[in-house]
Coordinates of C-alpha atoms and ligand atoms in Angstrom, one line a residue:
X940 CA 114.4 83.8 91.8
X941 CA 110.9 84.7 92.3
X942 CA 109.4 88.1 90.4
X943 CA 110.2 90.9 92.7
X944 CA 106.5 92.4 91.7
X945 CA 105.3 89.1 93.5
X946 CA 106.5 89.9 96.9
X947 CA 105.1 92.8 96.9
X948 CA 101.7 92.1 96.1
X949 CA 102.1 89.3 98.3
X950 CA 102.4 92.4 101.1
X951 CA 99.8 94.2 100.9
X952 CA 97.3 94.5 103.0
X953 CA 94.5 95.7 100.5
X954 CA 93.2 93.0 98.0
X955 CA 95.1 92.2 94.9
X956 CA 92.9 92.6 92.1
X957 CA 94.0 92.2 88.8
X958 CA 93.7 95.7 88.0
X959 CA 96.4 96.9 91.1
X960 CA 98.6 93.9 89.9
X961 CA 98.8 95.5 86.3
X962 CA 99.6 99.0 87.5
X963 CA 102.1 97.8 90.2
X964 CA 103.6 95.8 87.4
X965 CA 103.8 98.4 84.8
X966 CA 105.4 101.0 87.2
X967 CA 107.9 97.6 88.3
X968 CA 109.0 97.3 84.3
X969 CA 108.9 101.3 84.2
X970 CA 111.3 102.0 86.5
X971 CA 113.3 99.1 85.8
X972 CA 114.5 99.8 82.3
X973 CA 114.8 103.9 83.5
X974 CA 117.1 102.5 86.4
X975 CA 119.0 99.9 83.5
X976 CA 122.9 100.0 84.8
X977 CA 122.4 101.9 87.6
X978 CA 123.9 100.4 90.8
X979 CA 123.8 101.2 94.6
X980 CA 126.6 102.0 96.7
X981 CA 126.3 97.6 98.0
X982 CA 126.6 96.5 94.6
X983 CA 123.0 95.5 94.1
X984 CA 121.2 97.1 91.1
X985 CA 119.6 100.2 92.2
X986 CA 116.1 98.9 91.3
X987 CA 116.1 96.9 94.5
X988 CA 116.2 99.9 96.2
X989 CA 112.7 101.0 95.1
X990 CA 111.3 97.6 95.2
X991 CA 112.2 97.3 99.2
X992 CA 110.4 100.9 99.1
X993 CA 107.4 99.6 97.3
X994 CA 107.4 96.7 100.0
X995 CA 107.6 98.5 103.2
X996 CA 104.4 100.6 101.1
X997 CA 102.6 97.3 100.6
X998 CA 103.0 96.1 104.4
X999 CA 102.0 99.7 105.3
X1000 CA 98.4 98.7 103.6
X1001 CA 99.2 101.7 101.2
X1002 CA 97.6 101.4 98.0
X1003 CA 99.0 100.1 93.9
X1004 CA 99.1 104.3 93.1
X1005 CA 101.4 104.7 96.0
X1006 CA 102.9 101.8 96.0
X1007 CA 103.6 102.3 92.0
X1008 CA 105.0 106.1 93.0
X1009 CA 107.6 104.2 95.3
X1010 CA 109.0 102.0 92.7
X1011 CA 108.8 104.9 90.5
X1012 CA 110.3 107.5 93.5
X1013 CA 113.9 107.9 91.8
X1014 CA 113.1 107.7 88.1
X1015 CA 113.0 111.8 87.2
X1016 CA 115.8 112.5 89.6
X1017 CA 118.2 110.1 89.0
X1018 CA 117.5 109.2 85.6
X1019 CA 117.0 110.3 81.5
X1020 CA 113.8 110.0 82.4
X1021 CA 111.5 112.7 83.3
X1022 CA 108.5 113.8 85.0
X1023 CA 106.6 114.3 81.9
X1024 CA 107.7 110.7 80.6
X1025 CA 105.9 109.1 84.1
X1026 CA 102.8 111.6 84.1
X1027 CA 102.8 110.5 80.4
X1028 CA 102.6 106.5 81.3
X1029 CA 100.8 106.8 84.9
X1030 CA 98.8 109.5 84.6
X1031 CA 98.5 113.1 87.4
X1032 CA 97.9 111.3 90.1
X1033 CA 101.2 109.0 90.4
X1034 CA 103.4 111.7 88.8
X1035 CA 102.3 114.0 91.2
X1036 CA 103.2 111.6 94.5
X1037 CA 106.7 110.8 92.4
X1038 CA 107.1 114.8 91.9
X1039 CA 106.6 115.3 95.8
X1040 CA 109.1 112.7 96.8
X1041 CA 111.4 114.3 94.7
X1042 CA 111.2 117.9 95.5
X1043 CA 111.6 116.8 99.4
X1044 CA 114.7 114.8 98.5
X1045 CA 115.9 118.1 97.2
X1046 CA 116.4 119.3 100.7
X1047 CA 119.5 119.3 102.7
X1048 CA 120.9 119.8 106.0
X1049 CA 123.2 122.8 105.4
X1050 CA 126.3 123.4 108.0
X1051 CA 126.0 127.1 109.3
X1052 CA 122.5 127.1 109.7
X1053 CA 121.8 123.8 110.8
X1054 CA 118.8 124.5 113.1
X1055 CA 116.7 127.0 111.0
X1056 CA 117.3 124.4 107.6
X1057 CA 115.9 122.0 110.8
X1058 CA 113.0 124.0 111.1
X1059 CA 112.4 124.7 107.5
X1060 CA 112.8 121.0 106.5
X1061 CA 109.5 120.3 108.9
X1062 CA 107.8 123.0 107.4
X1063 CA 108.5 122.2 104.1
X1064 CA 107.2 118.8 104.9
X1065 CA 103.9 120.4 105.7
X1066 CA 103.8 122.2 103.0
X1067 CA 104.6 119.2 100.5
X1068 CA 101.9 117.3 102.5
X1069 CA 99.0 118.9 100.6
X1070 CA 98.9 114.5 99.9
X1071 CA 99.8 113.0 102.7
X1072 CA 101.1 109.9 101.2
X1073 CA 104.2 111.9 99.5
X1074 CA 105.3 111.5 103.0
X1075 CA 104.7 108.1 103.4
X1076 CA 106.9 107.2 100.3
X1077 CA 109.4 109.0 101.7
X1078 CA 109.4 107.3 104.9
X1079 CA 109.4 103.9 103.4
X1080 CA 112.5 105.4 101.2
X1081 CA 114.3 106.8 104.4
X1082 CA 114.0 103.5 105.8
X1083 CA 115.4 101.8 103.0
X1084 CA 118.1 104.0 103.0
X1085 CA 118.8 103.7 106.4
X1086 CA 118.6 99.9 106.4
X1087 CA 121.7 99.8 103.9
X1088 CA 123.2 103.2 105.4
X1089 CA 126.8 100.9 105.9
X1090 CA 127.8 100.9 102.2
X1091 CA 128.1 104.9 102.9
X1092 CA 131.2 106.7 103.9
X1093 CA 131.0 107.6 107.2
X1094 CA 130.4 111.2 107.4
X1095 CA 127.3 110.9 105.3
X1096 CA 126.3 107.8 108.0
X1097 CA 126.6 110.4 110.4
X1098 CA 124.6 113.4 108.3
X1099 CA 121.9 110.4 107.2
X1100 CA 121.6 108.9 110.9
X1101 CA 121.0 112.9 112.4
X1102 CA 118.7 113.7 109.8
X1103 CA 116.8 110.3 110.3
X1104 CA 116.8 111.0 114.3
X1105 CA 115.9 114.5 114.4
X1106 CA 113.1 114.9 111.4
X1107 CA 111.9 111.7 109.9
X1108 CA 111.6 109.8 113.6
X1109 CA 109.3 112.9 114.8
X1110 CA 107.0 113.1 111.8
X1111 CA 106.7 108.9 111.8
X1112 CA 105.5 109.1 115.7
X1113 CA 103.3 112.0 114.7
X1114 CA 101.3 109.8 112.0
X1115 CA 101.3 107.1 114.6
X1116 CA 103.6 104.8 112.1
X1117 CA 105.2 103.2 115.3
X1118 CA 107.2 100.2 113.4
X1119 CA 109.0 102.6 110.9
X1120 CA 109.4 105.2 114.0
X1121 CA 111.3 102.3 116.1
X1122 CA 113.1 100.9 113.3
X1123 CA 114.4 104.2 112.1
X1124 CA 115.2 104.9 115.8
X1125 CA 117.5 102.1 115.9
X1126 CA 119.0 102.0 112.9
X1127 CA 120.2 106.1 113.6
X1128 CA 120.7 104.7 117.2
X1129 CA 123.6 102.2 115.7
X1130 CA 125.3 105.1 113.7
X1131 CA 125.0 108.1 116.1
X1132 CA 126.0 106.1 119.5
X1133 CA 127.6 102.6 118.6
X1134 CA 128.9 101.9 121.9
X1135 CA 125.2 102.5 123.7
X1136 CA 123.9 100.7 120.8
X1137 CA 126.1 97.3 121.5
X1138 CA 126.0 98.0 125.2
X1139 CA 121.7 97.7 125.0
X1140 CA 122.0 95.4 122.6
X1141 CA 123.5 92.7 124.6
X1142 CA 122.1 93.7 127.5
X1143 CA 118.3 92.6 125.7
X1144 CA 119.8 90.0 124.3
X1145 CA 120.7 88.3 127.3
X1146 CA 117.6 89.0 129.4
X1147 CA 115.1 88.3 126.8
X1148 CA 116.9 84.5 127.1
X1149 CA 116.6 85.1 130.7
X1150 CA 112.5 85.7 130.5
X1151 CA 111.7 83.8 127.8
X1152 CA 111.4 80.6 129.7
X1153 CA 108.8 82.4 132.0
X1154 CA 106.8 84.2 128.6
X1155 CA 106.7 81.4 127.6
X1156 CA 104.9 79.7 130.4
X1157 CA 102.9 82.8 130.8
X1158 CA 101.5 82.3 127.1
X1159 CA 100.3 79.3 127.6
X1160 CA 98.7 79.8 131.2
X1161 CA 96.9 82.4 129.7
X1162 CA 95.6 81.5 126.4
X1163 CA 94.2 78.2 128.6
X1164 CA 92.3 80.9 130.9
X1165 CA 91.1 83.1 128.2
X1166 CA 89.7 80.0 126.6
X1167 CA 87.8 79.0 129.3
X1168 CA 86.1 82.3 129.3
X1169 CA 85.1 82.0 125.9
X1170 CA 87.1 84.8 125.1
X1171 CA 88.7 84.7 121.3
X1172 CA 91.8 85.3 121.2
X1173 CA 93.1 86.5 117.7
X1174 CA 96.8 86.3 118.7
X1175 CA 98.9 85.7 121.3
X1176 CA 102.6 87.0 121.6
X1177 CA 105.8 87.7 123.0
X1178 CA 107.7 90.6 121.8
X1179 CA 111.2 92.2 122.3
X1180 CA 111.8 96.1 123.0
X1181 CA 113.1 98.4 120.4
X1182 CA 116.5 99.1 121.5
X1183 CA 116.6 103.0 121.2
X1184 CA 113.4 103.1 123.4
X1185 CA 115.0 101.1 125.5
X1186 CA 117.7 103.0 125.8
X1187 CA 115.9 105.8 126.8
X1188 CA 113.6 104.2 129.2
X1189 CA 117.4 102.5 130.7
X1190 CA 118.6 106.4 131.5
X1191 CA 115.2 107.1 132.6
X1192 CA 116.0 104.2 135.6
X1193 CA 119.3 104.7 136.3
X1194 CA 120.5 102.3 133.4
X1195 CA 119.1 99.3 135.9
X1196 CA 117.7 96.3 133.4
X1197 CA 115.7 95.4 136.9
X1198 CA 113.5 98.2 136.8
X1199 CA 111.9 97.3 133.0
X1200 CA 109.1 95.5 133.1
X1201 CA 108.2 96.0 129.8
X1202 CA 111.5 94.6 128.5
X1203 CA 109.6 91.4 127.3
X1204 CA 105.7 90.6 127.4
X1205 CA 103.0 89.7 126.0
X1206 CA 100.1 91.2 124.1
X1207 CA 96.9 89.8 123.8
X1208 CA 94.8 90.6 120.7
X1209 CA 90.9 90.4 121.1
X1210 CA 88.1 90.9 118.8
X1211 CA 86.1 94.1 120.3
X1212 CA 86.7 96.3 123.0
X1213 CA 84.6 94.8 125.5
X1214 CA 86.8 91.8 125.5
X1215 CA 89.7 94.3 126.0
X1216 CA 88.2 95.0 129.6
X1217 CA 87.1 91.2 130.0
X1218 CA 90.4 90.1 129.2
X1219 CA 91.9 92.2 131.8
X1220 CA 90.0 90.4 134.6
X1221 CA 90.9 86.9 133.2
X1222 CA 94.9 88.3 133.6
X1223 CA 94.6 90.0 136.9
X1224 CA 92.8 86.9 138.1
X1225 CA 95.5 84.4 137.0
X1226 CA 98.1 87.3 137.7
X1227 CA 98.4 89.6 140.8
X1228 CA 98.8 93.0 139.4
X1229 CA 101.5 95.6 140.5
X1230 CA 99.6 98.4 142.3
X1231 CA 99.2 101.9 139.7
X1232 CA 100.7 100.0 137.0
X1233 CA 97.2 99.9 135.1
X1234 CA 97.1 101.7 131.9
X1235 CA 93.6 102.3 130.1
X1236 CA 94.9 103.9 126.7
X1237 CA 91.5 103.1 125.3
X1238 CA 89.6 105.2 127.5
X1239 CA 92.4 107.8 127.6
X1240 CA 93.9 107.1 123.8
X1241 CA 97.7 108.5 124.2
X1242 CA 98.0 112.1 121.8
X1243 CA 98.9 110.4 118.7
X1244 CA 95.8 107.8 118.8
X1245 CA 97.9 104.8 120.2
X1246 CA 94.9 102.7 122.0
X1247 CA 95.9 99.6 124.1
X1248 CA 95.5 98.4 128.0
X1249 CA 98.6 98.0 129.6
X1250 CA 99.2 96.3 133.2
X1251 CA 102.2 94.6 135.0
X1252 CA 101.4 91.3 137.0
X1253 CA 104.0 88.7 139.1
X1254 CA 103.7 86.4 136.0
X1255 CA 104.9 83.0 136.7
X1256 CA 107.0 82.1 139.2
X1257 CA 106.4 85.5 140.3
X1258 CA 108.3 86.8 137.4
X1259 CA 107.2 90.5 137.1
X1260 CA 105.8 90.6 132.9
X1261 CA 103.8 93.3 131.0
X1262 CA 100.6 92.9 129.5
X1263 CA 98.9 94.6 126.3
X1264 CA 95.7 93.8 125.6
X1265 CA 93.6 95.8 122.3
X1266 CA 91.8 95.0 119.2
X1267 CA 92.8 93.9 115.9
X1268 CA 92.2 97.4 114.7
X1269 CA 94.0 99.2 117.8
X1270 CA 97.7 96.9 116.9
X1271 CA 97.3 97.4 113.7
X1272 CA 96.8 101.6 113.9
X1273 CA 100.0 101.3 116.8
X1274 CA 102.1 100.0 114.3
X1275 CA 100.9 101.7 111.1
X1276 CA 99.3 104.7 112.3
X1277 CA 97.0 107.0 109.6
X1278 CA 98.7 104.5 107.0
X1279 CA 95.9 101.6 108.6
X1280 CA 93.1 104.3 107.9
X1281 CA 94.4 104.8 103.9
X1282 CA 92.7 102.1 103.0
X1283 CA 91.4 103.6 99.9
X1284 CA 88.1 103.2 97.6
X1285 CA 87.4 105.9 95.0
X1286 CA 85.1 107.6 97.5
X1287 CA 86.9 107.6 100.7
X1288 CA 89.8 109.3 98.6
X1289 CA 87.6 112.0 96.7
X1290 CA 86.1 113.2 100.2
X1291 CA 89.5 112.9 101.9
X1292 CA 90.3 115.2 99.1
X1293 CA 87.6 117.5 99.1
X1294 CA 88.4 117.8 102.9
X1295 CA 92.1 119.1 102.7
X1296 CA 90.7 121.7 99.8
X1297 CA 88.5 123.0 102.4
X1298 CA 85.3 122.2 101.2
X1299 CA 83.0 121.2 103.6
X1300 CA 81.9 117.9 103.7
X1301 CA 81.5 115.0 105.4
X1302 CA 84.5 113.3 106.3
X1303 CA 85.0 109.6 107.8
X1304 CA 85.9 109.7 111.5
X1305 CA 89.0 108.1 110.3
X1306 CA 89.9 110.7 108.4
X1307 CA 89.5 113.3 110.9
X1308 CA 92.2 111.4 113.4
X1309 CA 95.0 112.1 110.8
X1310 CA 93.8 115.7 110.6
X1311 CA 94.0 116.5 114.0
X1312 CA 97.2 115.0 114.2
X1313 CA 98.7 117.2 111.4
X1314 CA 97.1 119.9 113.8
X1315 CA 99.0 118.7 117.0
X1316 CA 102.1 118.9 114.9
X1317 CA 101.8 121.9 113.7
X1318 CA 101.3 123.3 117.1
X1319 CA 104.6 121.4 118.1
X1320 CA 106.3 124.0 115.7
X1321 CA 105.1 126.4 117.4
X1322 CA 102.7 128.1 114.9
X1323 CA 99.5 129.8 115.8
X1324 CA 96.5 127.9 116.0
X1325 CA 94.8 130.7 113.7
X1326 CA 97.0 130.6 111.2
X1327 CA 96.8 126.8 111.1
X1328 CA 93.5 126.7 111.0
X1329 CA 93.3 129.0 107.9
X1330 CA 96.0 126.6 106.3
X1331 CA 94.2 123.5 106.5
X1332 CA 93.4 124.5 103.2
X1333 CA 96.0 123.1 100.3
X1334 CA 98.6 126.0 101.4
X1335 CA 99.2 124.7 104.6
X1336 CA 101.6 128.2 105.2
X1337 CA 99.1 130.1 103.2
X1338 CA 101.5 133.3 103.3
X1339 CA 104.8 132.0 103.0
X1340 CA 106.5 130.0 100.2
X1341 CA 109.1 127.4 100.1
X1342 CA 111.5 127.9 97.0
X1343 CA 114.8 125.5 96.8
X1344 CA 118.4 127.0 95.2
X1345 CA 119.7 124.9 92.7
X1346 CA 121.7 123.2 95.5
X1347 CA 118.6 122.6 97.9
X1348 CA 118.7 125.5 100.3
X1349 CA 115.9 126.4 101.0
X1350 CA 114.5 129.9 100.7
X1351 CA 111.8 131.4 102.5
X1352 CA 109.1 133.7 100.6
X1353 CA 106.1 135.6 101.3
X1354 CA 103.4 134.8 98.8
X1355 CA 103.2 136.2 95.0
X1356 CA 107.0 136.8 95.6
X1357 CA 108.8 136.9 92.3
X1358 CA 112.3 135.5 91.0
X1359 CA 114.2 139.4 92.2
X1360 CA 112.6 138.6 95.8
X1361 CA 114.0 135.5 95.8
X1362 CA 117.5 136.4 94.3
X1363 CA 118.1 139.4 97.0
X1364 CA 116.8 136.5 100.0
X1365 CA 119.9 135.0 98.4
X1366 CA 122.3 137.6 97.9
X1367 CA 122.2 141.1 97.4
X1368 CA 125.1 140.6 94.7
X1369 CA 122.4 138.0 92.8
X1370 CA 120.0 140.2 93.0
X1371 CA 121.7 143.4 91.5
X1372 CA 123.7 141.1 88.7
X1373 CA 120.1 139.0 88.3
X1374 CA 119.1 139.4 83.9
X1375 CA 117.2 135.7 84.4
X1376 CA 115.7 133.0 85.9
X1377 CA 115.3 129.3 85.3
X1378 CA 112.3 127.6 87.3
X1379 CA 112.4 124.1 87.0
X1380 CA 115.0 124.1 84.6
X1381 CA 112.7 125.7 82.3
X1382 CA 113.3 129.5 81.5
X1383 CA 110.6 132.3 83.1
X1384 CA 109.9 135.8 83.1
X1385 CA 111.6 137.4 86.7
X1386 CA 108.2 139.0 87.7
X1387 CA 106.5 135.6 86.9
X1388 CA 104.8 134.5 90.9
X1389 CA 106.8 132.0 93.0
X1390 CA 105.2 128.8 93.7
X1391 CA 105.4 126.4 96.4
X1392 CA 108.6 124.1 96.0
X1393 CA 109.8 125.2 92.8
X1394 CA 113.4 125.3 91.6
X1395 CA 114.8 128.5 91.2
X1396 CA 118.0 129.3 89.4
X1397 CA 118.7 132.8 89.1
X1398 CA 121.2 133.7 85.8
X1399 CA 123.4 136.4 86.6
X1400 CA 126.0 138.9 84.4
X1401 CA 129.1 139.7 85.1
X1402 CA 129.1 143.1 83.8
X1403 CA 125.6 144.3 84.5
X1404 CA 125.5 145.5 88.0
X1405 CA 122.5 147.3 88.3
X1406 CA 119.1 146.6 89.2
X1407 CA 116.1 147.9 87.1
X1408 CA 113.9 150.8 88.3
X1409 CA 111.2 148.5 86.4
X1410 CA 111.4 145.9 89.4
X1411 CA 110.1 148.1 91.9
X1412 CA 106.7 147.9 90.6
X1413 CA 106.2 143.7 91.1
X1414 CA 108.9 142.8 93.9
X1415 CA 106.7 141.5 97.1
X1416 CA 109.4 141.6 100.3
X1417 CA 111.1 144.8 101.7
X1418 CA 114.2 143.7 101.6
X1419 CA 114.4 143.8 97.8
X1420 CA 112.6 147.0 97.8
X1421 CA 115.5 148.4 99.6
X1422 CA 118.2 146.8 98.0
X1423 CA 117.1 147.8 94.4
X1424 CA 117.0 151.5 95.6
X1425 CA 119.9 151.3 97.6
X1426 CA 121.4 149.9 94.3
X1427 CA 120.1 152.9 91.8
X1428 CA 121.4 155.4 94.1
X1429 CA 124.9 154.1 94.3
Ligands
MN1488 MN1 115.1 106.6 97.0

């Protein structure tokens, strides 16, 4: 069986030098022993799991530090050992992408107030984003998850599948990562509507064998004419439709497989843009085009970056067929998004950092895309574009704080807010009975300052029932100002 550490190196897009190897390997025999006995829900041992995560890293061109944080994603939260044992072996850097991943698998979907944990689970994954690549791990981890979702009960399908459609799916087509975005799409798709999901399944399957006689054709007409030209043509392909996006683009014409054009086609790949535009006349020459059916993407680039020329032509035989023509650069950014810009050097990733701390320098152009799109997002939530602005800084929500309950609730807090804020946001009861705290599993004082994704367990008495007049002077929110007074005079 070939050395699982093989085929992911054999992934990635950066080079493997010796030095990656040895750090993907280490991290590999790391997590391996930490993982020893543990087995997933399909029987396989669990350290498959975060090898198929390191993998989908790799292909995203992501490089051996966060390709070593996948394999090493699971380690302090499912295993003996901990965070200090990784930063220990790996160093800040890697225990710091591991810690992230974590702390956002600590959040949950809670029943009752489904839509603000909704809205709180995006925010948080702002906030956890001061490294944008904690993000990217746990994409390539949702996606592993979801691709072995059936070995799950089915209530937690359904929980996994919603989660998948409503939060991870926006925040992959926000970074641009269109492969993970469709193939998280459909793998939800399967689970959350299985009878739409066989019905558009079927339906591809028998037109794409339908048109592929004509693609076919097509290809070769055209690679023939774009030879002649002179024009270079780096690749040359046929492609099948996501199903969810077909799906949608099916309702959007009255479920009528007729009306897609864009079911199958071709997209030609060309070395610069100017052969984009030549290429285009080469196609519309051997092709009649379908009046307003041109689309210049890399004039116009759509919001999230996506660059491409699309057109519809009678193909042969008059067969109507879509057309994609772009760069090298452009398919690779539609399918990986900001992960094709991560491509990192020591000093591509100290200005990148300098930049999210707020220091002005100067950044890559490449950099800036990924930016703005953070920005775009952030407007989607419906934020002010002030207040963004301010937290383009490290703390993206400057004045508030995101503190988890022991279970994963999330709890919302202004900033210097202290343990007693936090255990009246909980419960007035947890607040008045509150004689400690534990953050991080680790024991603190309860006018110690709140920060940003911690774990706070509040210890309570049984007897003791009253607040301190003490806690007045440090508690930060209202509401536990009024509580603790309401509580004195009682
Ligand atoms: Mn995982």
């Amino acid at each position: 069986m070939e050395n699982p550490v093989d085929n992911i190196i054999r992934n990635m897009k950066l080079p493997a030098t010796p030095k990656r190897k040895e750090l993907i390997q280490a991290a590999y025999e790391f997590a391996k022993k930490a993982h020893t006995g543990q087995k997933r829900r399909s029987g396989e041992d669990y350290i498959t799991h975060t090898v198929e995560t390191a993998v989908i890293l790799a292909k995203l061109g992501m490089g051996s530090s966060t390709i070593s944080a996948g394999l090493l994603h699971d380690v302090p939260e499912d295993t003996a050992t901990t965070l200090e044992d990784v930063e220990k072996k790996f160093g800040e850097e890697i225990a710091f992408l591991v810690d992230g991943v974590t702390k956002i698998g600590r959040i949950k979907l809670r029943g009752e107030q489904e839509e603000l944990q909704l809205e709180n689970m995006r925010k948080m994954f702002i906030a956890m984003a001061s490294d944008i690549r904690v993000i990217i791990i746990k994409l390539a981890d949702r996606l592993h998850n979801m691709r072995t979702l059936e070995f799950n009960p089915p209530d937690k399908q359904i929980r996994i599948a919603r989660e998948t459609m409503e939060v991870f799916v926006p925040i992959a087509n926000r970074l641009g990562i269109g492969e993970i975005k469709g193939s998280l799409e459909d793998l939800a798709f399967k689970y959350l509507d299985p009878e739409n999901f066989e019905y558009v399944k079927n339906l591809e399957e028998e037109q794409y064998t339908q048109r592929k006689r004509h693609l076919d054709t097509a290809v070769v007409e055209l690679k023939k004419e774009l030879l002649i030209e002179g024009i270079k043509t780096i690749d040359i392909f046929g492609r099948a439709k996501h199903l969810y996006r077909l799906f949608q683009k099916l309702k959007r014409h009255d479920m009528d497989i007729n009306k897609i054009y864009d079911l199958v086609g071709i997209r030609i790949i060309v070395p610069d843009i100017s052969a984009c535009y030549e290429a285009l006349g080469i196609v519309h020459r051997k092709y009649r085009p379908l009046v307003g059916r041109i689309k210049d993407y890399i004039s116009l680039p759509k919001p999230n970056g996506y660059q491409s020329i699309h057109t519809t032509v009678f193909g042969h035989e008059g067969k109507i067929l879509e057309v994609q023509i772009r760069t090298k650069q452009m398919d690779d950014e539609a399918e990986f998004g900001i992960a094709a810009h991560w491509i990192y050097n020591e000093q591509q990733k100290r200005s990148l950092r300098n930049f999210i701390f707020g220091k002005k320098i100067q950044v890559p152009q490449k950099e800036l895309l990924w930016v703005k799109q953070l920005r775009e997002w952030q407007n989607d939530l419906g934020t002010d574009n002030a207040e963004f602005m301010e937290g383009l800084k490290i703390e993206f929500f400057k004045n508030h704080i995101f503190a988890f309950t022991p279970m994963g609730n999330i709890i919302e807090l202004p900033e210097d807010a202290t343990p007693i804020d936090f255990a009246y946001k909980v419960h007035s009861e947890i607040g008045n009975r509150a004689v400690g705290v534990k953050i991080d599993g680790k024991m603190a004082t309860i006018d110690c300052k709140i920060k940003n994704g911690q774990v706070i367990e509040i210890l309570t008495s049984r007897e003791h029932k009253k607040p301190s007049q003490d806690w007045l002077r440090f508690v930060r929110t209202s509401l536990a100002k009024s509580q603790i007074k309401k509580a004195l005079r009682s």
